[in-house]
Amino acid sequence: MAAVLAASIVAWALYDLSVERGSFAMPVSAGVSGGEEASAALLRLFGALVLALFVASGVGRRLHWVAAGFAVLGLGHLAFGYLEPLVKGGPPPLHEGLYESLLVHVLAGGLFVVGLVPRDPPLFSRRMVLVVAAGILGLALGLEALEERGMAPPMARGVDPVEASERGVSPLEWLTPWHWTLGALPLALAVAAAAGAVLQAGRENLRGWILIAAVLYAGSQLHDYLWPTGYGGMILSQADALRFAFALVVAVGGVLELRRVAAERAALLAAERDINRQLSELATLRADFTAMVAHELGGPLAAIRRLTEMLGTGEDDPSARRYAVAAIETETDALDALVEDVRSSAAIEREDFMVEPRPVPVGALLRDAETFARALPAEHPVSLSFGEDLEPRERVVADPERVGQVLRNLLCNAVKHSPEGAPVELRATRLGDGTGRVRIEVVDHGSGIHPDDVVRIFEKFGRGRDAGGKKVPGVGLGLYLSRRILRAHGSDLAVDSKPGEGSVFGFELKLAR
C-alpha cells in the first residue's frame, strides 16, 4: 500500500508539472487560509502529544524522535503560519516565508531521520530535548538576523505562488537556483525517513500507519519543492493537502495505538492480578500442606515412640510384644504411604513426567490390586468381578505401575471411608458403545461424598468431609495424583456418590489391538 501511495503522489506531481502547471495550488480567502494554518498546526501538536504518550514495545524509542519532529512541525506552523501574521497584520513576504518553512522542515526531517533510519536509534533524553530546543532557537535567530540584514539570497523571483497559479506559470520560471539547492535538503530528509520506515517495517514491529505517514510527508515535501508556498499565503497547495493527510494519519493512528496499548496493559494487569491470586492460593495451600503433613507424621511417630518405649521396658508378655511389633509395622506403612504420595506428587508436577503405556492383561492388573486390598489392616470383604463380555486375559493399554498406583489409592480410600465389615468391590466391564474401551470401577458402601466436595477432592491437597462435617484425615494427594496419571493415559477419573450410600470411582482404558 505504501508503494502504491508513493507512486501515486509522484505521478500526481509529474502530471501537474507537465500538463496542469497551475493546479499545484489554488487561491483562497484570508479566512480560509488562516483557518487551515491554525487547524493544521493544532492537529500536528495533537499528533505530537499522542506520539509522546504512546510507547509500544520495539518502537517506543523511535516514536519519541518522530513525536519531536511532529512537535517542531506543529509549533513552526503555529508560529509562522498563524501567530506571526496576527502580530504583523498580514502574512510575511514569500521570500521570508520560504526560509521559515525551510528551517522548520529541515529540523523536523532531521528528527524523523534520526528516529526512523538507524537500526538502534539513540535514546531521546531530557538533555537531548534541551539540545534540540537550543538548536531550533539558534537557527531561528540566525535566520532572522540574515533576513534583517538582507543577506539571505532570494528563493523566488518575478511572481508569487498565487499569481503563478492563476497564470499557470511553470515553477522553473519563478523559482531561483537557491530554492532548488536549499529546498532539496528537506526533501532528501523526508525521502530518507520514508525509506527508513520501509526498512524498519521489515525488521521489527513498526506499525503500518507510521509507514503511510512517512510516505505522505515525503510526498508533501516533493510537491512543496515543486510549488513552495511558505507560511500564511492566501493559497492552498497540494503540499498542504498532503501535510494535512499526514497529520491526520499520525493523530488517528496514534489514538488507535493508545487504545491498543491501554487494552494490552489492562490485560497484563488482569493477568498479574490473577497470578498474584494464584500465588496467594499456592502459599495458603503450601501452609495447609505443611500443617497436614506435620499432623499426619505426628500420629504414627507418636505411636511408634510409645510402642518402642513399651518394648524397651522389657515387656515379657509375648502377645504384647507381637502386638507392639505389628502396630509399629502398621504405622511404618502409613509413613511409607505418606512419603510415596509426596514423592509421586513431586514427580508428576515435573515437566518431564510421562507414563509408559503397554499392553497389560486386565485380569493381572486387577488381581494385583485385589491382593493389595486384602492385605489392608481393616476387615473389609473385597470382591473382583469381570463383565460377561470381558475376559481377564484381554489386554488394556496402560502403564501397570501408574495404574496400579491409582487402584491402590482408590482401594485405600474405599476402606478408609467405609465402616468395618462393609464390602469393597473391584469390577471391570467392556463398554458397549463399540469404542473398544474397558471401564474399571472401585465401589464402596461407606458414608459417601458431600455434593459440595465432589470437585474439591480432586484438587491438590483437597480433602472431603465425613458424616459429621469434619475434614477427613490425609494430605489430599491421592485423588489428585490419580486423576493426573489417568489424564496422561488419555482417560479421566470420575465419581458417582450419594451421601450415606457410598461412592463409585471409575475410569476407562483402551483395549489393546
Short mmCIF file of C-alpha atoms in Angstrom, two decimals:
data_model
loop_
_atom_site.label_atom_id
_atom_site.label_comp_id
_atom_site.label_asym_id
_atom_site.label_seq_id
_atom_site.Cartn_x
_atom_site.Cartn_y
_atom_site.Cartn_z
CA MET A 1 0.00 0.00 0.00
CA ALA A 2 2.83 2.41 0.83
CA ALA A 3 4.44 1.76 -2.56
CA VAL A 4 1.17 2.45 -4.41
CA LEU A 5 0.67 5.65 -2.43
CA ALA A 6 4.22 6.84 -3.18
CA ALA A 7 3.84 6.11 -6.90
CA SER A 8 0.51 7.97 -6.99
CA ILE A 9 1.98 11.04 -5.32
CA VAL A 10 4.94 11.14 -7.72
CA ALA A 11 2.69 10.62 -10.74
CA TRP A 12 0.41 13.40 -9.49
CA ALA A 13 3.34 15.81 -9.25
CA LEU A 14 4.69 14.89 -12.70
CA TYR A 15 1.26 15.32 -14.27
CA ASP A 16 0.79 18.75 -12.74
CA LEU A 17 4.31 19.78 -13.73
CA SER A 18 3.94 18.74 -17.36
CA VAL A 19 0.24 19.34 -18.09
CA GLU A 20 -1.55 21.43 -15.46
CA ARG A 21 1.15 23.75 -14.19
CA GLY A 22 -1.17 25.92 -12.14
CA SER A 23 -3.01 23.09 -10.38
CA PHE A 24 -0.31 22.70 -7.70
CA ALA A 25 -2.21 25.37 -5.73
CA MET A 26 -5.35 27.45 -5.68
CA PRO A 27 -6.04 30.95 -4.28
CA VAL A 28 -8.33 31.21 -1.23
CA SER A 29 -9.53 33.94 1.10
CA ALA A 30 -7.51 35.07 4.11
CA GLY A 31 -10.02 33.48 6.49
CA VAL A 32 -9.82 30.10 4.81
CA SER A 33 -6.04 30.25 4.70
CA GLY A 34 -5.75 31.26 8.35
CA GLY A 35 -8.20 28.57 9.42
CA GLU A 36 -6.24 25.96 7.52
CA GLU A 37 -2.99 27.11 9.10
CA ALA A 38 -4.45 27.03 12.63
CA SER A 39 -6.21 23.68 12.23
CA ALA A 40 -3.12 22.07 10.68
CA ALA A 41 -0.92 23.39 13.49
CA LEU A 42 -3.28 22.18 16.21
CA LEU A 43 -3.65 18.78 14.54
CA ARG A 44 0.12 18.37 14.40
CA LEU A 45 0.53 19.39 18.01
CA PHE A 46 -2.17 16.91 18.99
CA GLY A 47 -0.42 14.22 16.99
CA ALA A 48 2.86 15.07 18.74
CA LEU A 49 1.15 14.73 22.12
CA VAL A 50 -0.35 11.37 21.14
CA LEU A 51 3.01 10.09 19.92
CA ALA A 52 4.75 11.29 23.07
CA LEU A 53 2.25 9.34 25.16
CA PHE A 54 2.48 6.25 23.00
CA VAL A 55 5.37 3.99 23.97
CA ALA A 56 4.98 0.50 22.50
CA SER A 57 7.36 -2.42 22.66
CA GLY A 58 10.05 -2.18 19.98
CA VAL A 59 9.06 1.22 18.56
CA GLY A 60 8.80 3.49 21.63
CA ARG A 61 12.28 4.97 21.26
CA ARG A 62 11.69 5.66 17.57
CA LEU A 63 8.39 7.36 18.21
CA HIS A 64 9.95 9.77 20.70
CA TRP A 65 12.02 11.18 17.83
CA VAL A 66 9.03 11.15 15.48
CA ALA A 67 6.96 12.94 18.12
CA ALA A 68 9.69 15.59 18.47
CA GLY A 69 9.71 16.14 14.70
CA PHE A 70 5.93 16.39 14.68
CA ALA A 71 6.04 18.93 17.51
CA VAL A 72 8.52 21.03 15.51
CA LEU A 73 6.14 20.98 12.53
CA GLY A 74 3.19 21.94 14.70
CA LEU A 75 4.97 24.72 16.57
CA GLY A 76 6.52 26.06 13.37
CA HIS A 77 3.15 26.08 11.61
CA LEU A 78 1.52 27.75 14.60
CA ALA A 79 4.24 30.37 14.98
CA PHE A 80 4.95 31.30 11.36
CA GLY A 81 1.62 30.47 9.74
CA TYR A 82 -0.82 31.78 12.34
CA LEU A 83 0.73 33.86 15.13
CA GLU A 84 3.21 35.86 13.02
CA PRO A 85 0.51 37.10 10.58
CA LEU A 86 -1.64 38.12 13.55
CA VAL A 87 1.21 40.09 15.14
CA LYS A 88 2.44 41.72 11.93
CA GLY A 89 -1.02 42.30 10.46
CA GLY A 90 -0.52 40.04 7.47
CA PRO A 91 1.45 37.15 6.07
CA PRO A 92 5.23 37.53 5.69
CA PRO A 93 6.77 38.11 2.25
CA LEU A 94 7.17 34.98 0.13
CA HIS A 95 10.97 35.20 0.41
CA GLU A 96 10.80 35.22 4.23
CA GLY A 97 8.09 32.53 4.39
CA LEU A 98 10.12 30.14 2.23
CA TYR A 99 13.11 30.41 4.54
CA GLU A 100 10.92 29.88 7.61
CA SER A 101 9.35 26.82 6.01
CA LEU A 102 12.80 25.54 5.01
CA LEU A 103 14.06 25.90 8.59
CA VAL A 104 11.09 24.08 10.12
CA HIS A 105 11.10 21.18 7.66
CA VAL A 106 14.87 20.67 7.83
CA LEU A 107 14.67 20.39 11.62
CA ALA A 108 11.61 18.11 11.55
CA GLY A 109 13.04 15.96 8.75
CA GLY A 110 16.29 15.55 10.67
CA LEU A 111 14.38 14.32 13.73
CA PHE A 112 12.36 11.90 11.57
CA VAL A 113 15.58 10.54 10.05
CA VAL A 114 17.19 10.00 13.47
CA GLY A 115 14.08 8.15 14.65
CA LEU A 116 13.35 6.00 11.58
CA VAL A 117 16.61 5.29 9.76
CA PRO A 118 19.05 3.79 12.35
CA ARG A 119 18.56 0.17 13.40
CA ASP A 120 19.00 1.27 17.02
CA PRO A 121 18.10 4.98 17.41
CA PRO A 122 19.68 6.95 20.27
CA LEU A 123 17.78 7.49 23.49
CA PHE A 124 15.69 10.66 23.45
CA SER A 125 16.63 12.03 26.88
CA ARG A 126 15.93 15.35 28.60
CA ARG A 127 19.37 16.51 27.62
CA MET A 128 18.57 15.75 24.00
CA VAL A 129 15.37 17.80 24.30
CA LEU A 130 17.40 20.80 25.52
CA VAL A 131 19.92 20.36 22.70
CA VAL A 132 17.14 20.25 20.08
CA ALA A 133 15.37 23.27 21.58
CA ALA A 134 18.62 25.25 21.71
CA GLY A 135 19.39 24.32 18.10
CA ILE A 136 15.95 25.44 16.93
CA LEU A 137 16.23 28.73 18.78
CA GLY A 138 19.73 29.40 17.46
CA LEU A 139 18.78 28.68 13.85
CA ALA A 140 15.63 30.81 14.09
CA LEU A 141 17.58 33.78 15.50
CA GLY A 142 20.28 33.35 12.87
CA LEU A 143 17.70 33.30 10.08
CA GLU A 144 16.03 36.41 11.48
CA ALA A 145 19.34 38.21 11.60
CA LEU A 146 20.14 37.29 7.98
CA GLU A 147 16.74 38.47 6.81
CA GLU A 148 17.05 41.80 8.63
CA ARG A 149 20.42 42.44 7.00
CA GLY A 150 19.20 41.34 3.61
CA MET A 151 21.90 38.70 3.44
CA ALA A 152 19.60 35.75 2.63
CA PRO A 153 19.66 35.02 -1.13
CA PRO A 154 16.19 35.17 -2.77
CA MET A 155 14.41 31.85 -3.37
CA ALA A 156 11.69 33.21 -5.71
CA ARG A 157 11.51 36.00 -8.27
CA GLY A 158 9.09 37.75 -10.58
CA VAL A 159 5.76 36.33 -9.41
CA ASP A 160 4.32 34.89 -6.22
CA PRO A 161 2.60 31.48 -5.91
CA VAL A 162 -0.90 32.98 -6.18
CA GLU A 163 -0.15 34.77 -9.45
CA ALA A 164 1.77 31.78 -10.77
CA SER A 165 -1.20 29.54 -10.01
CA GLU A 166 -3.64 31.87 -11.73
CA ARG A 167 -1.46 32.24 -14.83
CA GLY A 168 -0.22 28.64 -14.95
CA VAL A 169 3.43 29.69 -14.84
CA SER A 170 5.93 26.85 -14.58
CA PRO A 171 7.86 26.77 -11.27
CA LEU A 172 11.07 26.62 -13.30
CA GLU A 173 10.38 30.26 -14.32
CA TRP A 174 9.85 31.86 -10.88
CA LEU A 175 11.99 29.76 -8.50
CA THR A 176 15.71 30.55 -8.19
CA PRO A 177 18.65 28.12 -8.09
CA TRP A 178 18.87 28.84 -4.36
CA HIS A 179 15.45 27.27 -3.91
CA TRP A 180 16.34 24.19 -5.97
CA THR A 181 19.55 23.79 -3.96
CA LEU A 182 18.34 24.53 -0.43
CA GLY A 183 14.88 23.06 -0.95
CA ALA A 184 16.37 19.72 -1.87
CA LEU A 185 17.58 19.28 1.72
CA PRO A 186 14.15 18.85 3.44
CA LEU A 187 13.01 16.71 0.50
CA ALA A 188 16.06 14.46 0.84
CA LEU A 189 15.49 14.15 4.61
CA ALA A 190 11.82 13.27 4.11
CA VAL A 191 12.65 10.65 1.47
CA ALA A 192 15.35 9.19 3.75
CA ALA A 193 12.86 9.00 6.65
CA ALA A 194 10.31 7.22 4.43
CA ALA A 195 12.98 4.77 3.22
CA GLY A 196 14.00 4.16 6.84
CA ALA A 197 10.38 3.46 7.77
CA VAL A 198 10.19 0.90 4.95
CA LEU A 199 13.35 -0.82 6.19
CA GLN A 200 12.29 -0.83 9.83
CA ALA A 201 8.83 -2.16 8.95
CA GLY A 202 10.54 -5.24 7.53
CA ARG A 203 12.83 -5.67 10.55
CA GLU A 204 10.61 -5.06 13.54
CA ASN A 205 7.10 -4.36 14.80
CA LEU A 206 6.68 -0.95 13.15
CA ARG A 207 3.03 -0.06 12.65
CA GLY A 208 1.69 0.38 9.14
CA TRP A 209 0.27 3.83 9.81
CA ILE A 210 3.77 5.13 10.58
CA LEU A 211 4.93 3.95 7.17
CA ILE A 212 1.93 5.59 5.45
CA ALA A 213 2.54 8.83 7.35
CA ALA A 214 6.23 8.86 6.34
CA VAL A 215 5.28 8.40 2.66
CA LEU A 216 2.68 11.21 2.89
CA TYR A 217 5.23 13.53 4.44
CA ALA A 218 7.81 12.76 1.74
CA GLY A 219 5.11 13.36 -0.89
CA SER A 220 4.21 16.71 0.67
CA GLN A 221 7.87 17.74 0.54
CA LEU A 222 8.05 16.76 -3.13
CA HIS A 223 5.03 18.88 -4.02
CA ASP A 224 6.30 21.76 -1.87
CA TYR A 225 9.67 21.53 -3.62
CA LEU A 226 7.94 21.94 -6.99
CA TRP A 227 5.48 24.62 -5.83
CA PRO A 228 6.50 26.20 -2.49
CA THR A 229 4.04 28.49 -0.71
CA GLY A 230 5.78 29.30 2.57
CA TYR A 231 3.56 30.21 5.51
CA GLY A 232 0.48 32.37 5.68
CA GLY A 233 -0.14 32.99 1.98
CA MET A 234 -3.73 33.13 0.74
CA ILE A 235 -3.33 29.89 -1.16
CA LEU A 236 -3.90 26.20 -0.61
CA SER A 237 -1.47 23.83 -2.28
CA GLN A 238 -1.31 20.13 -2.89
CA ALA A 239 1.55 20.05 -0.39
CA ASP A 240 -0.82 21.50 2.24
CA ALA A 241 -3.35 18.75 1.49
CA LEU A 242 -0.71 16.03 1.80
CA ARG A 243 0.63 17.53 5.03
CA PHE A 244 -2.87 17.65 6.46
CA ALA A 245 -3.38 13.99 5.49
CA PHE A 246 -0.02 13.17 7.07
CA ALA A 247 -1.03 14.87 10.33
CA LEU A 248 -4.43 13.18 10.30
CA VAL A 249 -2.91 9.72 9.78
CA VAL A 250 -0.50 10.25 12.68
CA ALA A 251 -3.18 11.61 15.01
CA VAL A 252 -5.70 8.85 14.25
CA GLY A 253 -3.06 6.12 14.20
CA GLY A 254 -1.64 7.34 17.49
CA VAL A 255 -5.05 7.34 19.15
CA LEU A 256 -5.72 3.81 17.95
CA GLU A 257 -2.31 2.72 19.23
CA LEU A 258 -3.01 4.32 22.61
CA ARG A 259 -6.24 2.34 22.78
CA ARG A 260 -4.38 -0.85 21.88
CA VAL A 261 -1.68 -0.20 24.46
CA ALA A 262 -4.31 0.61 27.10
CA ALA A 263 -6.10 -2.67 26.31
CA GLU A 264 -2.80 -4.61 26.48
CA ARG A 265 -1.90 -3.01 29.79
CA ALA A 266 -5.36 -3.78 31.17
CA ALA A 267 -4.91 -7.41 30.09
CA LEU A 268 -1.46 -7.51 31.69
CA LEU A 269 -2.82 -6.04 34.92
CA ALA A 270 -5.62 -8.60 34.93
CA ALA A 271 -3.09 -11.38 34.31
CA GLU A 272 -0.87 -10.02 37.07
CA ARG A 273 -3.79 -9.91 39.50
CA ASP A 274 -4.65 -13.49 38.52
CA ILE A 275 -1.05 -14.59 39.07
CA ASN A 276 -0.97 -12.84 42.45
CA ARG A 277 -4.21 -14.56 43.38
CA GLN A 278 -2.80 -17.93 42.33
CA LEU A 279 0.40 -17.27 44.26
CA SER A 280 -1.64 -16.38 47.32
CA GLU A 281 -3.68 -19.55 46.94
CA LEU A 282 -0.49 -21.55 46.45
CA ALA A 283 1.02 -20.05 49.60
CA THR A 284 -2.13 -20.99 51.52
CA LEU A 285 -2.07 -24.49 50.07
CA ARG A 286 1.59 -24.85 50.94
CA ALA A 287 0.95 -23.77 54.51
CA ASP A 288 -2.00 -26.15 54.76
CA PHE A 289 0.10 -28.93 53.23
CA THR A 290 2.89 -28.37 55.73
CA ALA A 291 0.41 -28.45 58.60
CA MET A 292 -1.29 -31.58 57.22
CA VAL A 293 2.00 -33.42 56.69
CA ALA A 294 3.14 -32.48 60.19
CA HIS A 295 -0.16 -33.76 61.55
CA GLU A 296 -0.06 -36.97 59.53
CA LEU A 297 3.54 -37.61 60.56
CA GLY A 298 2.85 -36.78 64.17
CA GLY A 299 0.33 -39.57 64.75
CA PRO A 300 2.42 -42.52 63.50
CA LEU A 301 5.61 -41.18 65.05
CA ALA A 302 3.94 -40.73 68.44
CA ALA A 303 2.52 -44.25 68.24
CA ILE A 304 5.88 -45.71 67.26
CA ARG A 305 7.55 -43.83 70.12
CA ARG A 306 5.05 -45.21 72.67
CA LEU A 307 5.38 -48.74 71.29
CA THR A 308 9.18 -48.68 71.32
CA GLU A 309 9.11 -47.36 74.90
CA MET A 310 6.84 -50.25 75.81
CA LEU A 311 9.26 -52.72 74.21
CA GLY A 312 12.13 -51.00 75.93
CA THR A 313 10.64 -51.70 79.36
CA GLY A 314 11.35 -55.41 78.89
CA GLU A 315 7.73 -56.47 78.49
CA ASP A 316 7.71 -60.27 78.84
CA ASP A 317 4.23 -60.97 77.51
CA PRO A 318 4.78 -62.46 74.00
CA SER A 319 1.34 -61.41 72.82
CA ALA A 320 2.00 -57.80 73.88
CA ARG A 321 5.33 -57.81 72.06
CA ARG A 322 3.70 -59.23 68.92
CA TYR A 323 1.01 -56.57 69.14
CA ALA A 324 3.65 -53.85 69.50
CA VAL A 325 5.68 -55.09 66.53
CA ALA A 326 2.56 -55.41 64.35
CA ALA A 327 1.44 -51.91 65.34
CA ILE A 328 4.87 -50.49 64.52
CA GLU A 329 4.71 -52.14 61.11
CA THR A 330 1.25 -50.63 60.54
CA GLU A 331 2.39 -47.13 61.48
CA THR A 332 5.52 -47.55 59.35
CA ASP A 333 3.32 -48.48 56.39
CA ALA A 334 1.31 -45.31 56.97
CA LEU A 335 4.53 -43.28 56.90
CA ASP A 336 5.64 -45.06 53.74
CA ALA A 337 2.30 -44.28 52.08
CA LEU A 338 2.61 -40.61 53.04
CA VAL A 339 6.16 -40.37 51.72
CA GLU A 340 5.12 -42.14 48.50
CA ASP A 341 2.27 -39.68 47.95
CA VAL A 342 4.56 -36.69 48.42
CA ARG A 343 7.23 -38.22 46.18
CA SER A 344 4.67 -39.06 43.48
CA SER A 345 3.27 -35.55 43.62
CA ALA A 346 6.72 -34.08 43.04
CA ALA A 347 7.34 -36.48 40.13
CA ILE A 348 4.02 -35.75 38.44
CA GLU A 349 4.49 -31.97 38.72
CA ARG A 350 7.75 -32.19 36.75
CA GLU A 351 7.64 -31.17 33.09
CA ASP A 352 9.28 -34.43 32.01
CA PHE A 353 6.66 -36.62 33.74
CA MET A 354 5.35 -39.29 31.42
CA VAL A 355 3.67 -42.68 31.56
CA GLU A 356 4.78 -45.76 29.64
CA PRO A 357 1.60 -47.50 28.41
CA ARG A 358 1.89 -51.01 27.05
CA PRO A 359 -0.49 -53.97 26.61
CA VAL A 360 -1.29 -55.46 30.05
CA PRO A 361 -3.80 -58.24 30.88
CA VAL A 362 -6.68 -56.55 32.66
CA GLY A 363 -7.06 -59.58 34.95
CA ALA A 364 -3.47 -59.41 36.19
CA LEU A 365 -3.80 -55.65 36.78
CA LEU A 366 -6.93 -56.03 38.90
CA ARG A 367 -5.80 -59.15 40.77
CA ASP A 368 -2.69 -57.32 41.97
CA ALA A 369 -4.96 -54.56 43.25
CA GLU A 370 -7.25 -57.15 44.91
CA THR A 371 -4.27 -58.72 46.69
CA PHE A 372 -3.24 -55.30 47.96
CA ALA A 373 -6.76 -54.57 49.25
CA ARG A 374 -6.98 -57.86 51.13
CA ALA A 375 -3.71 -57.01 52.90
CA LEU A 376 -5.05 -53.72 54.26
CA PRO A 377 -5.42 -53.72 58.07
CA ALA A 378 -9.20 -53.12 58.21
CA GLU A 379 -11.61 -56.02 57.78
CA HIS A 380 -13.50 -55.49 54.50
CA PRO A 381 -14.63 -58.22 52.11
CA VAL A 382 -13.06 -57.48 48.71
CA SER A 383 -14.68 -58.86 45.55
CA LEU A 384 -13.37 -58.85 41.98
CA SER A 385 -15.70 -59.27 39.01
CA PHE A 386 -15.50 -59.08 35.23
CA GLY A 387 -18.31 -58.37 32.80
CA GLU A 388 -19.73 -61.25 30.81
CA ASP A 389 -18.21 -59.93 27.57
CA LEU A 390 -14.75 -59.28 29.05
CA GLU A 391 -12.12 -61.99 29.50
CA PRO A 392 -9.45 -61.42 32.21
CA ARG A 393 -6.74 -62.33 29.68
CA GLU A 394 -7.72 -59.45 27.37
CA ARG A 395 -5.18 -56.70 27.43
CA VAL A 396 -5.57 -52.97 28.00
CA VAL A 397 -3.08 -50.22 27.13
CA ALA A 398 -1.73 -48.95 30.44
CA ASP A 399 1.34 -48.24 32.49
CA PRO A 400 0.91 -51.04 35.06
CA GLU A 401 2.89 -49.28 37.79
CA ARG A 402 0.99 -46.00 37.48
CA VAL A 403 -2.47 -47.54 37.02
CA GLY A 404 -1.67 -49.89 39.91
CA GLN A 405 -0.92 -46.78 41.98
CA VAL A 406 -4.34 -45.37 41.02
CA LEU A 407 -6.12 -48.57 42.03
CA ARG A 408 -4.26 -48.70 45.36
CA ASN A 409 -5.26 -45.09 46.10
CA LEU A 410 -8.90 -45.80 45.30
CA LEU A 411 -8.96 -49.00 47.38
CA CYS A 412 -7.33 -47.27 50.34
CA ASN A 413 -9.95 -44.53 50.20
CA ALA A 414 -12.75 -47.10 49.89
CA VAL A 415 -11.52 -48.89 53.01
CA LYS A 416 -10.87 -45.64 54.90
CA HIS A 417 -14.37 -44.26 54.32
CA SER A 418 -16.34 -47.49 54.86
CA PRO A 419 -17.49 -48.91 58.20
CA GLU A 420 -15.86 -52.08 59.47
CA GLY A 421 -17.09 -55.11 57.54
CA ALA A 422 -18.58 -53.13 54.62
CA PRO A 423 -17.74 -54.77 51.28
CA VAL A 424 -15.46 -53.19 48.65
CA GLU A 425 -15.96 -54.11 45.01
CA LEU A 426 -13.45 -54.05 42.17
CA ARG A 427 -15.02 -54.64 38.76
CA ALA A 428 -14.25 -54.30 35.06
CA THR A 429 -16.67 -54.24 32.11
CA ARG A 430 -16.38 -53.70 28.37
CA LEU A 431 -18.21 -50.60 27.15
CA GLY A 432 -20.98 -51.43 24.72
CA ASP A 433 -20.55 -48.35 22.51
CA GLY A 434 -18.07 -50.01 20.14
CA THR A 435 -15.14 -47.80 21.20
CA GLY A 436 -13.05 -50.74 22.40
CA ARG A 437 -12.68 -49.46 25.94
CA VAL A 438 -12.88 -51.10 29.36
CA ARG A 439 -14.36 -49.37 32.37
CA ILE A 440 -12.77 -50.14 35.73
CA GLU A 441 -14.60 -49.19 38.95
CA VAL A 442 -13.92 -49.28 42.68
CA VAL A 443 -17.14 -49.38 44.70
CA ASP A 444 -17.56 -48.82 48.42
CA HIS A 445 -20.62 -48.72 50.68
CA GLY A 446 -19.42 -46.08 53.07
CA SER A 447 -20.51 -42.58 54.04
CA GLY A 448 -20.40 -41.18 50.50
CA ILE A 449 -19.22 -37.74 49.44
CA HIS A 450 -20.96 -34.44 50.14
CA PRO A 451 -22.03 -32.78 46.85
CA ASP A 452 -20.02 -29.66 47.71
CA ASP A 453 -16.85 -31.76 47.98
CA VAL A 454 -17.05 -33.58 44.62
CA VAL A 455 -14.85 -31.01 42.88
CA ARG A 456 -12.59 -30.27 45.85
CA ILE A 457 -11.46 -33.85 46.42
CA PHE A 458 -9.70 -33.89 43.02
CA GLU A 459 -7.74 -30.70 43.74
CA LYS A 460 -4.23 -30.72 45.11
CA PHE A 461 -4.39 -31.01 48.92
CA GLY A 462 -8.18 -31.13 48.67
CA ARG A 463 -9.99 -33.22 51.28
CA GLY A 464 -13.63 -34.14 51.73
CA ARG A 465 -15.71 -34.19 54.91
CA ASP A 466 -17.02 -37.07 56.96
CA ALA A 467 -20.61 -37.60 58.02
CA GLY A 468 -20.12 -35.13 60.87
CA GLY A 469 -18.91 -32.37 58.54
CA LYS A 470 -15.27 -32.57 59.64
CA LYS A 471 -12.40 -32.85 57.16
CA VAL A 472 -11.17 -36.40 56.78
CA PRO A 473 -7.55 -37.16 57.69
CA GLY A 474 -4.87 -37.23 55.00
CA VAL A 475 -2.89 -34.79 52.88
CA GLY A 476 -5.31 -34.69 49.94
CA LEU A 477 -2.97 -36.00 47.26
CA GLY A 478 -4.32 -39.44 46.35
CA LEU A 479 -7.19 -38.48 44.06
CA TYR A 480 -5.24 -35.54 42.62
CA LEU A 481 -2.37 -37.85 41.66
CA SER A 482 -4.76 -40.49 40.33
CA ARG A 483 -6.51 -38.05 38.01
CA ARG A 484 -3.19 -36.69 36.71
CA ILE A 485 -1.99 -40.23 35.96
CA LEU A 486 -5.19 -41.19 34.16
CA ARG A 487 -5.23 -38.00 32.10
CA ALA A 488 -1.72 -38.88 30.98
CA HIS A 489 -3.32 -42.08 29.65
CA GLY A 490 -5.95 -40.11 27.75
CA SER A 491 -8.59 -41.01 30.32
CA ASP A 492 -10.07 -39.37 33.40
CA LEU A 493 -11.25 -40.23 36.89
CA ALA A 494 -14.94 -39.73 37.64
CA VAL A 495 -17.05 -40.31 40.74
CA ASP A 496 -20.71 -41.08 41.37
CA SER A 497 -21.58 -40.72 45.04
CA LYS A 498 -24.61 -40.32 47.28
CA PRO A 499 -24.18 -39.35 50.93
CA GLY A 500 -24.90 -42.31 53.17
CA GLU A 501 -24.89 -44.85 50.33
CA GLY A 502 -21.28 -44.99 49.18
CA SER A 503 -19.22 -44.00 46.13
CA VAL A 504 -18.22 -45.38 42.75
CA PHE A 505 -14.90 -44.20 41.31
CA GLY A 506 -14.31 -45.22 37.70
CA PHE A 507 -12.08 -44.70 34.70
CA GLU A 508 -11.66 -46.13 31.20
CA LEU A 509 -8.73 -47.73 29.39
CA LYS A 510 -8.33 -48.70 25.75
CA LEU A 511 -8.23 -52.35 24.78
CA ALA A 512 -5.04 -53.37 23.02
CA ARG A 513 -5.49 -54.43 19.41
#
